[in-house]
Short mmCIF file of N, CA and C in Angstrom, two decimals:
data_model
loop_
_atom_site.label_atom_id
_atom_site.label_comp_id
_atom_site.label_asym_id
_atom_site.label_seq_id
_atom_site.Cartn_x
_atom_site.Cartn_y
_atom_site.Cartn_z
N GLN M 1 38.44 39.91 55.50
CA GLN M 1 39.64 39.80 54.68
C GLN M 1 40.18 38.38 54.75
N VAL M 2 40.59 37.88 53.59
CA VAL M 2 41.15 36.53 53.50
C VAL M 2 42.60 36.64 53.06
N GLN M 3 43.47 35.92 53.75
CA GLN M 3 44.89 35.90 53.38
C GLN M 3 45.25 34.52 52.84
N LEU M 4 46.03 34.52 51.79
CA LEU M 4 46.49 33.28 51.18
C LEU M 4 48.02 33.30 51.16
N VAL M 5 48.62 32.28 51.74
CA VAL M 5 50.08 32.20 51.80
C VAL M 5 50.52 30.99 51.00
N GLU M 6 51.24 31.25 49.92
CA GLU M 6 51.72 30.19 49.05
C GLU M 6 53.13 29.78 49.43
N SER M 7 53.44 28.53 49.19
CA SER M 7 54.80 28.04 49.42
C SER M 7 55.11 26.98 48.37
N GLY M 8 56.37 26.71 48.23
CA GLY M 8 56.80 25.77 47.20
C GLY M 8 57.19 26.51 45.94
N GLY M 9 57.19 25.85 44.84
CA GLY M 9 57.64 26.46 43.61
C GLY M 9 59.16 26.43 43.52
N GLY M 10 59.70 27.14 42.55
CA GLY M 10 61.14 27.16 42.36
C GLY M 10 61.52 26.74 40.96
N SER M 11 62.73 26.25 40.82
CA SER M 11 63.26 25.87 39.52
C SER M 11 63.50 24.37 39.45
N VAL M 12 63.22 23.80 38.30
CA VAL M 12 63.38 22.36 38.12
C VAL M 12 63.66 22.10 36.65
N GLN M 13 64.30 20.99 36.37
CA GLN M 13 64.52 20.62 34.98
C GLN M 13 63.28 19.91 34.42
N ALA M 14 63.16 19.95 33.13
CA ALA M 14 62.04 19.28 32.47
C ALA M 14 61.98 17.81 32.87
N GLY M 15 60.77 17.35 33.13
CA GLY M 15 60.57 15.98 33.58
C GLY M 15 60.52 15.85 35.09
N GLY M 16 60.89 16.90 35.79
CA GLY M 16 60.91 16.88 37.24
C GLY M 16 59.55 17.17 37.84
N SER M 17 59.54 17.26 39.16
CA SER M 17 58.31 17.47 39.91
C SER M 17 58.48 18.59 40.92
N LEU M 18 57.38 19.25 41.21
CA LEU M 18 57.32 20.26 42.26
C LEU M 18 55.95 20.19 42.90
N ARG M 19 55.87 20.65 44.14
CA ARG M 19 54.57 20.79 44.80
C ARG M 19 54.47 22.19 45.37
N VAL M 20 53.35 22.82 45.10
CA VAL M 20 53.06 24.12 45.69
C VAL M 20 51.88 23.97 46.63
N SER M 21 51.91 24.76 47.69
CA SER M 21 50.87 24.73 48.71
C SER M 21 50.34 26.13 48.95
N CYS M 22 49.14 26.21 49.45
CA CYS M 22 48.53 27.50 49.73
C CYS M 22 47.61 27.36 50.94
N ALA M 23 47.91 28.11 51.98
CA ALA M 23 47.11 28.09 53.20
C ALA M 23 46.27 29.36 53.29
N ALA M 24 44.99 29.18 53.54
CA ALA M 24 44.08 30.31 53.65
C ALA M 24 43.77 30.60 55.11
N SER M 25 43.62 31.86 55.42
CA SER M 25 43.25 32.26 56.78
C SER M 25 42.50 33.58 56.71
N GLY M 26 41.87 33.93 57.84
CA GLY M 26 41.17 35.20 57.88
C GLY M 26 39.68 35.04 58.09
N ASN M 27 38.95 36.00 57.59
CA ASN M 27 37.50 36.07 57.81
C ASN M 27 36.78 35.20 56.78
N MET M 28 36.74 33.92 57.07
CA MET M 28 36.11 32.99 56.14
C MET M 28 34.98 32.27 56.84
N PHE M 29 33.94 31.98 56.11
CA PHE M 29 32.87 31.14 56.66
C PHE M 29 33.18 29.69 56.30
N SER M 30 33.12 29.38 55.05
CA SER M 30 33.54 28.07 54.57
C SER M 30 34.01 28.25 53.14
N ILE M 31 35.03 27.54 52.80
CA ILE M 31 35.60 27.69 51.47
C ILE M 31 34.92 26.71 50.53
N ASN M 32 34.40 27.22 49.44
CA ASN M 32 33.77 26.36 48.46
C ASN M 32 34.82 25.81 47.49
N VAL M 33 35.42 26.70 46.74
CA VAL M 33 36.37 26.29 45.71
C VAL M 33 37.77 26.77 46.09
N MET M 34 38.75 25.91 45.86
CA MET M 34 40.16 26.28 45.99
C MET M 34 40.85 25.87 44.69
N GLY M 35 41.85 26.63 44.29
CA GLY M 35 42.49 26.26 43.04
C GLY M 35 43.72 27.08 42.74
N TRP M 36 44.18 26.89 41.51
CA TRP M 36 45.40 27.54 41.05
C TRP M 36 45.21 28.07 39.63
N ASP M 37 45.60 29.31 39.44
CA ASP M 37 45.75 29.91 38.11
C ASP M 37 47.25 30.01 37.84
N ARG M 38 47.60 30.28 36.60
CA ARG M 38 48.99 30.59 36.29
C ARG M 38 49.05 31.61 35.17
N GLN M 39 50.15 32.34 35.15
CA GLN M 39 50.36 33.31 34.08
C GLN M 39 51.80 33.22 33.61
N ALA M 40 51.97 32.84 32.38
CA ALA M 40 53.29 32.76 31.77
C ALA M 40 53.62 34.12 31.16
N PRO M 41 54.89 34.42 31.00
CA PRO M 41 55.29 35.71 30.43
C PRO M 41 54.64 35.96 29.07
N GLY M 42 53.98 37.10 28.94
CA GLY M 42 53.37 37.47 27.68
C GLY M 42 52.09 36.74 27.35
N LYS M 43 51.56 35.97 28.31
CA LYS M 43 50.34 35.22 28.05
C LYS M 43 49.28 35.58 29.09
N PRO M 44 48.00 35.37 28.76
CA PRO M 44 46.95 35.66 29.73
C PRO M 44 46.95 34.63 30.85
N ARG M 45 46.36 35.03 31.99
CA ARG M 45 46.23 34.10 33.10
C ARG M 45 45.24 33.01 32.72
N GLU M 46 45.55 31.79 33.16
CA GLU M 46 44.67 30.67 32.85
C GLU M 46 44.46 29.80 34.09
N LEU M 47 43.32 29.15 34.12
CA LEU M 47 43.03 28.21 35.20
C LEU M 47 43.88 26.97 35.00
N VAL M 48 44.52 26.51 36.07
CA VAL M 48 45.29 25.28 36.03
C VAL M 48 44.45 24.14 36.58
N ALA M 49 43.92 24.33 37.78
CA ALA M 49 43.11 23.29 38.41
C ALA M 49 42.33 23.90 39.55
N GLN M 50 41.19 23.28 39.85
CA GLN M 50 40.41 23.69 41.00
C GLN M 50 39.74 22.50 41.62
N ILE M 51 39.37 22.66 42.89
CA ILE M 51 38.74 21.56 43.62
C ILE M 51 37.68 22.14 44.54
N THR M 52 36.53 21.51 44.58
CA THR M 52 35.46 21.99 45.44
C THR M 52 35.58 21.36 46.83
N SER M 53 34.74 21.81 47.74
CA SER M 53 34.76 21.29 49.10
C SER M 53 34.39 19.81 49.14
N SER M 54 33.66 19.35 48.13
CA SER M 54 33.27 17.94 48.08
C SER M 54 34.28 17.09 47.32
N GLY M 55 35.31 17.73 46.79
CA GLY M 55 36.37 16.98 46.12
C GLY M 55 36.28 16.91 44.61
N SER M 56 35.33 17.56 44.01
CA SER M 56 35.23 17.58 42.55
C SER M 56 36.36 18.44 41.98
N THR M 57 36.97 17.96 40.94
CA THR M 57 38.13 18.65 40.38
C THR M 57 37.92 19.02 38.91
N VAL M 58 38.62 20.06 38.50
CA VAL M 58 38.68 20.49 37.11
C VAL M 58 40.14 20.79 36.80
N TYR M 59 40.58 20.34 35.64
CA TYR M 59 41.97 20.58 35.22
C TYR M 59 41.99 21.20 33.83
N ALA M 60 42.98 22.03 33.59
CA ALA M 60 43.24 22.48 32.23
C ALA M 60 43.69 21.29 31.40
N ASP M 61 43.32 21.27 30.15
CA ASP M 61 43.71 20.15 29.29
C ASP M 61 45.22 19.97 29.25
N SER M 62 45.94 21.06 29.32
CA SER M 62 47.40 21.02 29.19
C SER M 62 48.10 20.34 30.37
N VAL M 63 47.38 20.17 31.49
CA VAL M 63 48.03 19.57 32.67
C VAL M 63 47.40 18.25 33.08
N LYS M 64 46.34 17.85 32.42
CA LYS M 64 45.66 16.60 32.77
C LYS M 64 46.64 15.43 32.69
N GLY M 65 46.62 14.59 33.72
CA GLY M 65 47.49 13.44 33.75
C GLY M 65 48.87 13.73 34.33
N ARG M 66 49.19 15.01 34.49
CA ARG M 66 50.51 15.38 35.05
C ARG M 66 50.39 16.09 36.39
N PHE M 67 49.35 16.89 36.55
CA PHE M 67 49.16 17.66 37.78
C PHE M 67 48.02 17.04 38.59
N SER M 68 48.11 17.19 39.90
CA SER M 68 47.06 16.69 40.78
C SER M 68 46.80 17.72 41.87
N ILE M 69 45.54 18.10 42.03
CA ILE M 69 45.16 19.06 43.06
C ILE M 69 44.50 18.32 44.20
N SER M 70 44.77 18.77 45.40
CA SER M 70 44.14 18.19 46.58
C SER M 70 43.98 19.29 47.63
N ARG M 71 43.17 19.02 48.64
CA ARG M 71 42.97 20.01 49.69
C ARG M 71 42.79 19.32 51.03
N ASP M 72 43.16 20.06 52.06
CA ASP M 72 42.94 19.63 53.44
C ASP M 72 41.96 20.62 54.04
N ASN M 73 40.71 20.24 54.14
CA ASN M 73 39.69 21.16 54.61
C ASN M 73 39.92 21.59 56.05
N ALA M 74 40.47 20.71 56.86
CA ALA M 74 40.72 21.05 58.25
C ALA M 74 41.78 22.15 58.38
N LYS M 75 42.68 22.20 57.41
CA LYS M 75 43.76 23.20 57.44
C LYS M 75 43.52 24.33 56.45
N ASP M 76 42.41 24.29 55.72
CA ASP M 76 42.13 25.31 54.70
C ASP M 76 43.33 25.48 53.77
N THR M 77 43.85 24.37 53.34
CA THR M 77 45.06 24.37 52.52
C THR M 77 44.81 23.59 51.23
N VAL M 78 45.33 24.11 50.15
CA VAL M 78 45.23 23.44 48.86
C VAL M 78 46.64 23.16 48.35
N TYR M 79 46.78 22.02 47.69
CA TYR M 79 48.08 21.59 47.17
C TYR M 79 47.97 21.35 45.67
N LEU M 80 49.07 21.58 44.98
CA LEU M 80 49.15 21.24 43.57
C LEU M 80 50.45 20.47 43.35
N GLN M 81 50.29 19.19 43.09
CA GLN M 81 51.44 18.35 42.78
C GLN M 81 51.64 18.38 41.27
N MET M 82 52.83 18.79 40.85
CA MET M 82 53.12 18.94 39.43
C MET M 82 54.22 17.96 39.04
N ASN M 83 53.88 17.03 38.18
CA ASN M 83 54.82 16.01 37.72
C ASN M 83 55.07 16.16 36.22
N VAL M 84 56.13 15.55 35.78
CA VAL M 84 56.51 15.59 34.35
C VAL M 84 56.43 17.02 33.84
N LEU M 85 57.08 17.91 34.55
CA LEU M 85 57.02 19.32 34.19
C LEU M 85 57.69 19.59 32.86
N LYS M 86 57.11 20.54 32.14
CA LYS M 86 57.61 20.93 30.82
C LYS M 86 58.01 22.40 30.85
N PRO M 87 58.89 22.82 29.96
CA PRO M 87 59.26 24.24 29.92
C PRO M 87 58.04 25.16 29.77
N GLU M 88 57.02 24.70 29.09
CA GLU M 88 55.83 25.53 28.92
C GLU M 88 54.99 25.66 30.18
N ASP M 89 55.36 24.93 31.23
CA ASP M 89 54.70 25.11 32.53
C ASP M 89 55.31 26.28 33.31
N THR M 90 56.39 26.85 32.79
CA THR M 90 57.00 28.00 33.45
C THR M 90 56.01 29.14 33.53
N ALA M 91 55.78 29.63 34.76
CA ALA M 91 54.78 30.68 34.97
C ALA M 91 54.78 31.08 36.44
N ASP M 92 54.07 32.15 36.71
CA ASP M 92 53.73 32.50 38.09
C ASP M 92 52.42 31.80 38.42
N TYR M 93 52.41 31.07 39.51
CA TYR M 93 51.24 30.30 39.92
C TYR M 93 50.56 31.01 41.09
N TYR M 94 49.27 31.24 40.95
CA TYR M 94 48.48 31.95 41.95
C TYR M 94 47.39 31.04 42.50
N CYS M 95 47.35 30.89 43.81
CA CYS M 95 46.24 30.13 44.37
C CYS M 95 45.05 31.06 44.56
N PHE M 96 43.87 30.49 44.57
CA PHE M 96 42.66 31.27 44.81
C PHE M 96 41.68 30.43 45.62
N VAL M 97 40.80 31.14 46.30
CA VAL M 97 39.71 30.50 47.02
C VAL M 97 38.43 31.27 46.75
N GLN M 98 37.34 30.57 46.83
CA GLN M 98 36.03 31.21 46.79
C GLN M 98 35.35 30.94 48.12
N THR M 99 34.98 32.02 48.79
CA THR M 99 34.27 31.89 50.05
C THR M 99 33.23 32.99 50.14
N ARG M 100 32.04 32.63 50.55
CA ARG M 100 30.93 33.58 50.66
C ARG M 100 30.74 34.39 49.39
N GLY M 101 30.89 33.71 48.26
CA GLY M 101 30.58 34.34 46.98
C GLY M 101 31.68 35.21 46.42
N SER M 102 32.77 35.36 47.12
CA SER M 102 33.88 36.19 46.65
C SER M 102 35.12 35.34 46.40
N TYR M 103 35.93 35.82 45.46
CA TYR M 103 37.20 35.16 45.16
C TYR M 103 38.36 35.97 45.73
N TYR M 104 39.38 35.25 46.18
CA TYR M 104 40.59 35.87 46.69
C TYR M 104 41.80 35.14 46.08
N TRP M 105 42.85 35.91 45.78
CA TRP M 105 44.05 35.34 45.17
C TRP M 105 45.27 35.58 46.04
N GLY M 106 46.24 34.67 45.97
CA GLY M 106 47.50 34.86 46.65
C GLY M 106 48.43 35.73 45.83
N GLN M 107 49.64 35.94 46.36
CA GLN M 107 50.61 36.82 45.70
C GLN M 107 51.31 36.16 44.55
N GLY M 108 51.27 34.85 44.50
CA GLY M 108 51.90 34.13 43.40
C GLY M 108 53.25 33.54 43.80
N THR M 109 53.56 32.42 43.19
CA THR M 109 54.86 31.79 43.38
C THR M 109 55.37 31.35 42.00
N ARG M 110 56.63 31.57 41.75
CA ARG M 110 57.16 31.33 40.41
C ARG M 110 57.65 29.89 40.28
N VAL M 111 57.29 29.31 39.16
CA VAL M 111 57.78 27.98 38.78
C VAL M 111 58.53 28.13 37.46
N THR M 112 59.77 27.69 37.46
CA THR M 112 60.60 27.76 36.25
C THR M 112 61.07 26.37 35.88
N VAL M 113 60.77 25.96 34.66
CA VAL M 113 61.15 24.64 34.17
C VAL M 113 62.14 24.82 33.03
N SER M 114 63.33 24.30 33.20
CA SER M 114 64.36 24.44 32.18
C SER M 114 64.46 23.16 31.35
N SER M 115 64.82 23.35 30.08
CA SER M 115 64.90 22.19 29.18
C SER M 115 66.28 21.57 29.22
#
């Protein structure tokens, strides 16, 4: 079993910044991919960003240039720095990891951006 504990998030005005973090623990061998999905009200869940153990990253087009994902392999922790936030970034953000061929998701943390 893998546990993911998210922190950060909250409310911010448009143009502001937030950072969310996610620490993984439990029965893991090695984590390949770490990342973040999000789900806005009434919309499907979408990938925001992911990063591999070697540091390769993928971003959704909507966040490129504004969000930055990073990870600390020694701490099994992934971070998402969100800058120049827009009201359309309002969503529940879920971290995920892939380890030993399986994916695990956290409980989610809410980000609200007001105009």
